[in-house]
Amino acid sequence: MNRHRLATAAVVLGLLGSLTTSAWAGPHAHRAAPPDRGTRVSSAPGSSTALAGYTIQSTAKVSDPPAEISSPGYPTAGWYPTGSRSTVLAALLANGVYADPFHSTNQQKIPKADFQVPWWYRSDFTVADTSERTYLDFSGVISAADVYVNGDRVATAKDVTGAYTHHELDVTSLVHAGSNTVAFRIQPNDPDKNLTMGWIDWLQPPPDENMGIVRDVLVRRGGPIALRDAHVVTRLDVPSLASADLTVKAQARNDSGAPATTTVSGSIGTTTFEKTLTLAAHETRTVSFAPSDVPGLHLTSPKVWWPAGMGGQPLYELKLTASVSGTVSDTAQQTFGIRDVQAPLNSDGARQYRFNGRRLLVKGGGWSPDEFLRWDRTYVEDRLKYALDLGLNTIRLEGHLEPDEFFDLADRYGILTLPGWECCDKWEGQVNGGESGDKWTAADYPVAKASMAAEAARLRDHPSVISFLIGSDFAPDATIEKNYLDALEAADWPVPVVAAASANSSPQLGSSGMKMTGPYDWIPPDYWYAKREGGATGFNSETSAGPDIPTLDTLRRMMSPAELDTLWKNPNAKQYHRSPSSTFGTLKLYDDALTGRYGAPASLADYVRKAQLAQYENVRAQFEAYERNATDSSKPSTGVVYWMFNSGWTSLHWQLMDRYLDQGGAYFGARKANEPLHVQYSYDDRSVVVVDNRHSAASGLTVRATLFNPDGTQKYDRTVTGVKVSGDGAHSTALTLPASLTGLASTYLVRLTLSDSSGKEVSRNVYWLSTRPDTLDWSHTDWYYTPTTSYADLKGLSAMAQVPVSATASTDASGETATTTVTVRNTGSGKTPALFTDVHLVDAQGKPVLPVEWSDNEVGLWPGETVTLTATYRTADLHGSVPRVRVSGWNTPERTVPAA
């Protein structure tokens, strides 16, 4: 993107593991793994057993020769235990070596010198017998490693290099019955010099640069014939969806020194198939089954996989077995989905995704793993559920390609994914001009190609994966592109390949059809409606108005009192929890806009409440503009990725929810915009439109628009009946608000309601607007923002009278999932509405209960109005506490009520 961000062993294709560690990565706690007592490895042919954990130590503290370190019985007193996937720093954090790096500037105190030498990773495993062959199967080494088994080196760091390359080492001759040892001597990482992963300008980079082993190392067992690379190529008939053809492929490999005859048999559901073939010693051959020879692989009425909200997410399973003389030699399994993804360029040159024949507006967010690459399934699943709650359909992974479990979850929940390589380090060093990242040497090209081959094999059967972006800010040159495309073709890659996430082209693929025009820092809400730069036209692969200030609860958890004081008082102060980039080092653009539009903050609490209001209106406008323009005949919007969906640490920018999964203005602004059936205001032409994000059309709708001064005086009211709108993202204009009204204050409120044909309210949307608009200086647009020369006047909100809001709540916590029902009511005696009423579920100590899914939140209540909200969450997250509900708002005194 135009961010200008700072920033052999047999190598075969594999379907491996994790970019994170097994140490607890969630927001609540971190703990070390138990000491490694040796992993018991199954003897069953076709089994894969992940090493349970390691003990690790710096080579600066270990002088013994590798042959001793990698032999059974070597003493590891003083070494650090860690889990099966762990960076060095993640292990040290889990062992309590350093203070919480997410708080204040603690991370700055961790000495980088500790990670500029290699570290040993040592693990023992036991094998009951040696009648089966044994392999080490792994990827996820950062940055490179020498590998030893039982005292012998089996691979060098020259061979085992790159975070994504996959390796299979046949160690049959070295493994014996009983205890065995594998040891990795991990080399330090530098993302500018190695094809690994870096953090660009997302957050303060970890001092160890994520050196370690961040995917499972598997011990595989099998007979003379190995099955590898099993996958299914699907061809769905579109648009009928009435049939699908499946082609099963796998590699049969004879690892013995003599010819062998094997029978490869398999099944998908009730369809079975079988072939017998003879392989010469050490020969590998492709085995395939197609509808032409297995009629059952032609499916009628197939179970088609859809994104969430468009249909179901059925999955199929392939099972394969290779037998020799009736004895099982190896097995393979693969889950897959049947779907069709196309992404042609439209007449404007923008990439337009079509899923199973239907046009798709990509509404996504940029994903960040944990900063220390720690894997926690529950924490990841919680964030993916948040994506669904927000109405998003896509997650973009710029590098940091998560483990198989991530894509399994995406498949299950119907969340689309856009994986690809990252910018601003070695991955684009050959093509990115003056940005960081070393130029490539001859040794880098095969590593990049092997990385592409491994990830293609790993991701191709996941129906949630809809593309691979082989470039980010820059497209690859001809040589690199050919290597990538050759690897993808060899892997039977089934979905579109995109040259870059920016508006760049590559020699074979041509135009990316995407844009990366920003913004990445503050701009006003009306910016999004312009069909230029980052506005709502085409496919914007990463964009937002920059800072996303967390809730006060989270700020107090992540920053010291002195830092919090500086946060609201000094816009020019460098903020450690924003970015290492000089461009994004302060909050000045954001703070100037906050003061210019809402008035200078009077306290930390005032700063945070104004921030939540500003973030709500801006994020809402971003998604609403892209949704409204999606079906335009000229220059339609085709995709938008909010930058970013989440942060890998405690951050002040680029996040729809914070590290601890608390929700504020940015979250609920996105959620409001992405309602299934939604009424919204257009900042560019004052139109009030209804957007239908469902497949089915709607008719008999009623839209009402009412304008108020901040004191609640009504200045305009209009109701339009008989509104109808087509589905699949279409919009219908119900009315246009007048350009001026007598007596309308410079700051005013707009309340929009949408009712269905039965009279039930299905959407309500409240805006705070100004008769004096924000003015953009388009001629001085930079890569990260467009200057605002004058601000909208929203200061009138500060004069709103305080309004009491009553609340009653009750909780059903009888099962694993608890539900708290809250009824809030504006009990004020005057005309003033309660603006931006926020309800937080808290425990007895006032700490937020997270994660939580609300039916709605941050609502506007006019006098006498009542709304009932529900919060759903895990009962266990109460930790035995009695739940309470904290109610606050823009002009509502905070109060907490019981919710038992």
GROMACS .gro file of C-alpha atoms in nm, residues 3 202 365-368 543-544 548 642-647 653-657:
model
   20
    3ARG     CA    1   0.161   0.373   0.337
  202TRP     CA    2   0.098  -0.173   1.293
  365GLY     CA    3  -1.122  -0.592   0.810
  366GLY     CA    4  -0.746  -0.634   0.826
  367TRP     CA    5  -0.641  -0.912   1.062
  368SER     CA    6  -0.361  -0.902   1.314
  543THR     CA    7  -0.848   0.210   0.469
  544SER     CA    8  -0.987   0.393   0.771
  548ASP     CA    9  -0.952   0.421   1.728
  642TYR     CA   10  -1.133  -0.157   0.728
  643TRP     CA   11  -0.775  -0.100   0.838
  644MET     CA   12  -0.766  -0.278   1.071
  645PHE     CA   13  -1.013  -0.526   1.213
  646ASN     CA   14  -0.811  -0.575   1.531
  647SER     CA   15  -0.472  -0.506   1.682
  653HIS     CA   16  -0.527   0.306   1.625
  654TRP     CA   17  -0.655   0.076   1.350
  655GLN     CA   18  -0.898  -0.149   1.537
  656LEU     CA   19  -1.272  -0.209   1.549
  657MET     CA   20  -1.237  -0.362   1.895
   0.00000   0.00000   0.00000
